[in-house]
Amino acid sequence: MSSTFGHAFRIHTYGESHGGAVGVIIDGCPPRIPITQDIIQQALDRRRPGQSEIVTPRKEADTAEILSGIQDDLTLGTPIAISVKNTDQRPGAYDEMAVKYRPSHADYTYDAKYGIRALSGGGRASARETIGRVAAAAIALQVLRTHIPDIEVLAWVKSIQHLEANVDPATIDAATIEGNIVRTGDPAMVELMIAHIKAIRGEGNSVGGVIECVIRGCPPGLGEPIFDKLEADLAKAMLSIPATKGFEIGSGFAGTRLTGREHNDPFVMEGDTVRTTSNRSGGIQGGISNGESIVFRVAFKPTATIMTSQQTVTSDGQNTELQGKGRHDACVLPRAVPIVEAMAILVLTDHLLRHRAIHH
């Protein structure tokens, strides 16, 4: 069940990077949720390759085909299947990788686990697998908004290598993020980040960074007390995204430098509502949302595919070198923003439906 995520709202993704298609099967979506082809397509267009001058040039329209579970723009309550065909396949570009393990890729570990692997484009380890997640989240968001109309899930590029954006999670808006090809929330950093990515790509190299995400308007009470804490499920969701290396919420690791007196969030009443005067908890306490904004950050490593020669070994145990070639993102972060949002939406939807199950 390694390709299945969620409990009440469950998704199962399928497909390899250079196979016939990738997609998702969604189980547990409530009936009569309004959903159109355009809603799904708009979500997929935000993560597709070839969308700007700083991402991989692979040309894929990523056109979604709804195979089941939706009729007359309404969900039926039955399993929803969505498929996206791969059209720009170049398996020949991966001939060298068929016998040589790419450093920091999943080639060796997939061989170690299964004794066989998809040789082109990383197979299931490719970020192309995330198409199914983004499509499913487009539907999940409609479920969320049915019950929590004012909820917002916004992610942005917080940093690229040493370049850090100054963004206020309380005021950032989608128009600012989508108004630049880096998808950062700080207009002052846009050109610097673009120039840095281009310079690194020109060297045949890559860079990583941090994506920050805020969930505004989440009601208190979502999350389970022990193993399925809301932040634990968010962490699992984020670290399941290719190229991720770290997760922190609220004060995160920086909170370890504070004392309890400095770190605690004092409670205060605002009318009939329990609020906190600070939000170092990041909107979650005891694994359950407290009604404040949920703020977390996800670390992404430099893209493993680089255009320079690297030391490696062959599948039969010989030392060798791998020559850099193929199509890649010199920095994955701009395209990872909608994926981070998608995984957060899937976690929230799952926990919302679980919460409603015990209260209805």
Coordinates of C-alpha atoms in Angstrom, one line a residue:
M1 CA 0.0 0.0 0.0
S2 CA 3.0 2.3 -0.4
S3 CA 1.2 4.3 -3.1
T4 CA -1.9 4.9 -0.9
F5 CA -2.4 8.0 1.3
G6 CA -5.2 9.0 3.7
H7 CA -8.0 7.2 5.7
A8 CA -11.4 8.7 5.2
F9 CA -10.3 10.6 2.0
R10 CA -8.0 8.0 0.4
I11 CA -5.9 8.4 -2.8
H12 CA -3.9 5.8 -4.7
T13 CA -1.5 7.2 -7.4
Y14 CA -0.1 5.1 -10.3
G15 CA 2.2 5.4 -13.3
E16 CA 5.8 5.8 -14.1
S17 CA 7.6 8.9 -15.4
H18 CA 7.9 7.6 -19.0
G19 CA 5.1 5.0 -19.0
G20 CA 1.8 5.4 -20.8
A21 CA 0.1 7.5 -18.2
V22 CA 0.1 8.7 -14.6
G23 CA -2.9 9.3 -12.4
V24 CA -4.9 8.7 -9.3
I25 CA -7.9 6.8 -7.9
I26 CA -9.8 8.6 -5.1
D27 CA -11.9 6.7 -2.6
G28 CA -14.1 8.3 0.1
C29 CA -15.0 11.5 -1.7
P30 CA -18.5 12.5 -0.5
P31 CA -21.2 12.8 -3.2
R32 CA -22.6 15.9 -4.8
I33 CA -19.4 17.9 -4.5
P34 CA -19.2 20.3 -7.5
I35 CA -16.2 19.7 -9.7
T36 CA -15.4 20.5 -13.3
Q37 CA -12.7 19.4 -15.7
D38 CA -11.4 23.0 -15.6
I39 CA -10.8 23.0 -11.8
I40 CA -8.6 19.9 -12.1
Q41 CA -6.8 21.3 -15.2
Q42 CA -6.0 24.6 -13.6
A43 CA -4.4 22.8 -10.6
L44 CA -2.3 20.6 -13.0
D45 CA -1.2 23.6 -15.1
R46 CA 0.5 25.1 -12.0
R47 CA 2.8 22.1 -11.6
R48 CA 3.4 21.0 -15.2
P49 CA 6.8 21.1 -16.8
G50 CA 7.8 23.7 -19.4
Q51 CA 5.7 26.5 -17.8
S52 CA 8.6 29.0 -17.6
E53 CA 12.2 29.7 -18.5
I54 CA 13.6 28.4 -15.2
V55 CA 12.0 24.9 -15.1
T56 CA 12.5 21.7 -17.0
P57 CA 11.7 22.0 -20.8
R58 CA 9.9 18.7 -21.0
K59 CA 6.8 19.5 -22.9
E60 CA 3.7 17.9 -21.4
A61 CA 0.1 19.4 -21.6
D62 CA -0.8 17.3 -18.6
T63 CA -4.4 17.0 -19.8
A64 CA -6.6 15.3 -17.3
E65 CA -9.1 12.6 -18.3
I66 CA -11.8 11.8 -15.8
L67 CA -12.6 8.1 -16.1
S68 CA -15.2 7.6 -13.3
G69 CA -16.9 9.0 -10.2
I70 CA -18.1 12.4 -11.6
Q71 CA -21.3 13.0 -13.6
D72 CA -22.7 16.3 -14.7
D73 CA -19.9 18.1 -12.8
L74 CA -20.9 16.5 -9.5
T75 CA -19.1 13.7 -7.6
L76 CA -21.1 10.5 -7.3
G77 CA -19.6 9.2 -4.0
T78 CA -18.0 6.4 -5.9
P79 CA -14.3 6.0 -6.7
I80 CA -13.0 8.8 -8.9
A81 CA -10.3 7.9 -11.5
I82 CA -8.2 10.5 -13.2
S83 CA -5.6 9.8 -15.9
V84 CA -3.0 12.0 -17.5
K85 CA -1.1 10.6 -20.6
N86 CA 2.6 11.0 -20.9
T87 CA 3.4 12.4 -24.4
D88 CA 7.0 13.7 -24.4
Q89 CA 8.8 10.5 -23.5
R90 CA 12.5 10.1 -24.3
P91 CA 13.5 6.8 -22.9
G92 CA 16.6 6.8 -25.1
A93 CA 18.0 9.7 -23.0
Y94 CA 18.3 7.3 -20.1
D95 CA 20.3 4.5 -21.8
E96 CA 23.4 5.3 -19.7
M97 CA 21.3 5.2 -16.5
A98 CA 20.1 1.7 -17.3
V99 CA 23.5 0.4 -16.0
K100 CA 24.8 3.3 -13.9
Y101 CA 23.2 4.5 -10.7
R102 CA 22.6 8.2 -10.6
P103 CA 24.0 9.8 -7.4
S104 CA 21.3 10.8 -4.8
H105 CA 18.6 9.3 -7.0
A106 CA 16.4 6.3 -6.2
D107 CA 18.1 4.0 -8.8
Y108 CA 20.2 1.9 -6.4
T109 CA 17.6 1.7 -3.6
Y110 CA 14.8 0.6 -6.0
D111 CA 17.1 -2.1 -7.3
A112 CA 18.0 -3.1 -3.7
K113 CA 14.3 -3.3 -2.8
Y114 CA 12.7 -4.8 -5.9
G115 CA 15.5 -6.2 -8.0
I116 CA 14.0 -4.4 -11.0
R117 CA 13.2 -0.7 -11.8
A118 CA 11.8 1.5 -14.4
L119 CA 14.9 2.7 -16.2
S120 CA 13.5 5.9 -17.8
G121 CA 13.2 9.1 -15.8
G122 CA 13.2 7.6 -12.4
G123 CA 9.9 5.7 -12.8
R124 CA 7.7 6.1 -9.6
A125 CA 10.5 8.1 -7.9
S126 CA 10.0 10.9 -10.5
A127 CA 8.1 14.0 -9.4
R128 CA 5.8 13.2 -12.3
E129 CA 4.0 10.9 -9.9
T130 CA 2.8 14.0 -8.1
I131 CA 0.3 14.7 -10.9
G132 CA -2.2 12.3 -9.2
R133 CA -1.8 14.1 -5.9
V134 CA -2.4 17.5 -7.4
A135 CA -5.5 16.3 -9.3
A136 CA -6.9 14.7 -6.1
A137 CA -6.3 17.8 -4.1
A138 CA -8.2 19.9 -6.6
I139 CA -11.2 17.8 -5.7
A140 CA -10.4 17.7 -2.0
L141 CA -10.3 21.5 -1.9
Q142 CA -13.9 21.6 -3.1
V143 CA -14.8 19.2 -0.2
L144 CA -13.0 21.4 2.2
R145 CA -14.7 24.6 1.0
T146 CA -18.1 22.9 1.2
H147 CA -17.6 22.7 5.0
I148 CA -15.1 25.5 5.6
P149 CA -15.8 28.2 3.0
D150 CA -13.1 30.6 4.2
I151 CA -10.2 28.2 4.4
E152 CA -7.0 29.2 2.6
V153 CA -3.9 27.1 1.8
L154 CA -1.0 29.1 0.4
A155 CA 2.6 28.0 -0.1
W156 CA 5.5 30.1 -1.5
V157 CA 9.3 29.9 -2.0
K158 CA 10.8 31.1 1.2
S159 CA 14.4 30.6 0.2
I160 CA 16.6 29.4 -2.6
Q161 CA 20.0 28.4 -1.3
H162 CA 21.3 31.6 0.5
L163 CA 18.6 33.9 -0.9
E164 CA 15.7 34.4 1.6
A165 CA 12.4 36.0 1.1
N166 CA 10.7 38.2 3.6
V167 CA 7.1 37.1 3.7
D168 CA 4.3 37.6 6.3
P169 CA 2.1 34.5 6.5
A170 CA -0.7 36.6 7.8
T171 CA -1.0 38.8 4.8
I172 CA 0.5 36.9 1.8
D173 CA -2.0 36.4 -1.0
A174 CA -2.2 34.1 -4.0
A175 CA -1.8 36.9 -6.6
T176 CA 1.6 37.9 -5.2
I177 CA 2.8 34.3 -5.3
E178 CA 1.5 33.5 -8.8
G179 CA 2.6 36.9 -10.1
N180 CA 6.2 35.6 -10.6
I181 CA 7.7 32.5 -12.1
V182 CA 9.7 31.7 -8.9
R183 CA 6.5 31.7 -6.8
T184 CA 8.1 33.6 -4.0
G185 CA 6.0 35.9 -1.8
D186 CA 8.6 38.7 -1.8
P187 CA 8.7 40.8 -4.9
A188 CA 12.1 42.2 -4.0
M189 CA 13.6 38.8 -4.3
V190 CA 12.1 37.7 -7.6
E191 CA 14.8 38.9 -10.0
L192 CA 17.7 37.8 -7.7
M193 CA 16.2 34.3 -7.4
I194 CA 15.6 34.0 -11.2
A195 CA 19.2 35.2 -11.9
H196 CA 20.6 32.7 -9.4
I197 CA 18.7 29.8 -10.8
K198 CA 19.8 30.7 -14.4
A199 CA 23.4 31.1 -13.3
I200 CA 23.4 27.7 -11.5
R201 CA 21.7 26.0 -14.5
G202 CA 24.4 27.6 -16.8
E203 CA 27.0 25.8 -14.7
G204 CA 25.2 22.5 -15.1
N205 CA 24.5 22.5 -11.4
S206 CA 21.4 22.8 -9.1
V207 CA 20.2 24.4 -5.9
G208 CA 17.6 23.7 -3.2
G209 CA 15.7 25.8 -0.7
V210 CA 12.7 26.1 1.6
I211 CA 9.0 26.3 0.9
E212 CA 6.8 27.9 3.5
C213 CA 3.0 27.2 3.8
V214 CA 0.2 28.8 5.7
I215 CA -3.3 27.4 6.3
R216 CA -5.7 30.2 7.3
G217 CA -9.2 29.7 8.6
C218 CA -8.7 26.1 9.9
P219 CA -11.2 25.5 12.7
P220 CA -10.1 24.0 16.0
G221 CA -10.5 20.3 16.6
L222 CA -8.9 18.7 13.5
G223 CA -6.3 16.0 14.1
E224 CA -6.0 12.8 16.2
P225 CA -4.3 12.8 19.6
I226 CA -1.4 10.3 19.3
F227 CA 0.0 8.8 16.1
D228 CA -2.2 10.7 13.6
K229 CA -1.4 14.1 15.0
L230 CA -2.2 16.8 12.5
E231 CA 1.4 17.9 12.3
A232 CA 2.6 14.3 12.1
D233 CA 0.4 13.7 9.1
L234 CA 1.5 17.0 7.6
A235 CA 5.1 16.0 8.1
K236 CA 4.5 12.6 6.5
A237 CA 2.7 14.2 3.6
M238 CA 5.5 16.7 3.0
L239 CA 8.3 14.3 3.3
S240 CA 6.6 12.0 0.8
I241 CA 7.2 14.6 -1.9
P242 CA 10.3 13.9 -3.9
A243 CA 13.5 15.9 -3.0
T244 CA 12.3 16.8 0.5
K245 CA 14.8 16.7 3.4
G246 CA 13.2 18.4 6.3
F247 CA 9.9 19.6 8.0
E248 CA 9.3 22.1 10.8
I249 CA 6.1 23.7 12.1
G250 CA 5.6 26.9 14.1
S251 CA 8.8 27.9 15.8
G252 CA 10.4 24.7 14.5
F253 CA 14.1 24.2 15.4
A254 CA 14.5 27.9 16.3
G255 CA 12.1 27.3 19.2
T256 CA 14.8 25.2 20.9
R257 CA 16.7 28.4 21.6
L258 CA 13.8 29.8 23.7
T259 CA 12.7 29.2 27.2
G260 CA 9.2 27.9 28.0
R261 CA 8.2 31.4 29.3
E262 CA 9.3 32.9 25.9
H263 CA 7.9 30.1 23.8
N264 CA 4.4 29.5 25.3
D265 CA 1.4 31.0 23.4
P266 CA -0.8 32.8 26.0
F267 CA -4.6 32.3 25.6
V268 CA -7.0 35.2 25.4
M269 CA -10.7 35.5 24.7
E270 CA -11.9 37.5 21.7
G271 CA -15.6 37.6 22.1
D272 CA -16.7 34.0 22.4
T273 CA -13.5 32.7 20.7
V274 CA -10.4 31.3 22.3
R275 CA -7.3 32.8 20.7
T276 CA -3.6 33.0 21.3
T277 CA -1.6 36.2 21.5
S278 CA 1.4 34.5 19.7
N279 CA 1.6 31.5 17.4
R280 CA 4.8 29.7 18.1
S281 CA 2.8 26.4 18.2
G282 CA 2.1 26.9 14.5
G283 CA -1.7 26.4 14.9
I284 CA -1.5 22.9 16.3
Q285 CA -1.3 21.8 20.0
G286 CA -1.4 18.2 21.2
G287 CA -1.7 17.2 17.6
I288 CA -5.0 19.1 17.1
S289 CA -5.7 22.4 15.4
N290 CA -6.4 25.3 17.8
G291 CA -8.0 27.7 15.3
E292 CA -4.8 29.8 14.7
S293 CA -3.0 29.8 11.3
I294 CA -1.0 26.6 10.7
V295 CA 2.4 27.6 9.5
F296 CA 5.1 25.1 8.4
R297 CA 8.2 24.9 6.3
V298 CA 9.6 22.2 4.0
A299 CA 13.3 21.8 3.0
F300 CA 14.1 20.7 -0.6
K301 CA 17.5 19.4 -1.6
P302 CA 19.4 20.6 -4.7
T303 CA 18.0 18.6 -7.7
A304 CA 19.9 15.3 -7.9
T305 CA 20.2 15.5 -11.7
I306 CA 23.1 17.8 -12.7
M307 CA 24.8 18.3 -16.0
T308 CA 28.3 17.4 -14.9
S309 CA 30.3 14.2 -14.7
Q310 CA 29.8 12.4 -11.3
Q311 CA 31.4 9.4 -9.7
T312 CA 29.1 6.3 -9.4
V313 CA 28.9 2.6 -9.8
T314 CA 27.2 0.2 -12.3
S315 CA 24.5 -2.2 -11.4
D316 CA 27.0 -5.0 -11.6
G317 CA 29.3 -3.4 -9.1
Q318 CA 32.0 -1.5 -11.2
N319 CA 33.3 1.9 -10.4
T320 CA 32.5 4.4 -13.2
E321 CA 31.5 7.9 -14.1
L322 CA 28.1 9.2 -15.1
Q323 CA 28.0 11.9 -17.7
G324 CA 25.4 14.6 -17.1
K325 CA 22.6 14.9 -19.7
G326 CA 18.8 15.0 -20.0
R327 CA 16.1 17.4 -18.9
H328 CA 15.8 18.6 -15.4
D329 CA 14.9 21.4 -13.1
A330 CA 18.0 23.3 -11.8
C331 CA 15.7 24.2 -8.9
V332 CA 12.6 22.2 -8.1
L333 CA 11.0 24.7 -5.8
P334 CA 8.8 26.8 -8.1
R335 CA 7.0 23.7 -9.3
A336 CA 6.9 22.2 -5.8
V337 CA 4.8 25.0 -4.4
P338 CA 1.5 23.6 -5.7
I339 CA 2.5 20.1 -4.6
V340 CA 3.1 21.3 -1.0
E341 CA -0.4 23.0 -1.1
A342 CA -1.9 19.8 -2.6
M343 CA -0.5 17.6 0.2
A344 CA -1.7 20.0 2.9
I345 CA -5.2 20.0 1.3
L346 CA -5.3 16.2 1.3
V347 CA -4.3 16.0 4.9
L348 CA -6.9 18.6 6.0
T349 CA -9.7 17.0 4.0
D350 CA -8.9 13.6 5.4
H351 CA -9.0 14.9 9.0
L352 CA -12.1 17.0 8.4
L353 CA -14.0 13.9 7.2
R354 CA -12.6 11.9 10.2
H355 CA -13.7 14.6 12.6
R356 CA -17.2 14.8 11.1
A357 CA -17.5 11.1 11.4
I358 CA -17.3 11.2 15.2
H359 CA -19.6 14.3 15.5
H360 CA -22.4 13.2 13.2

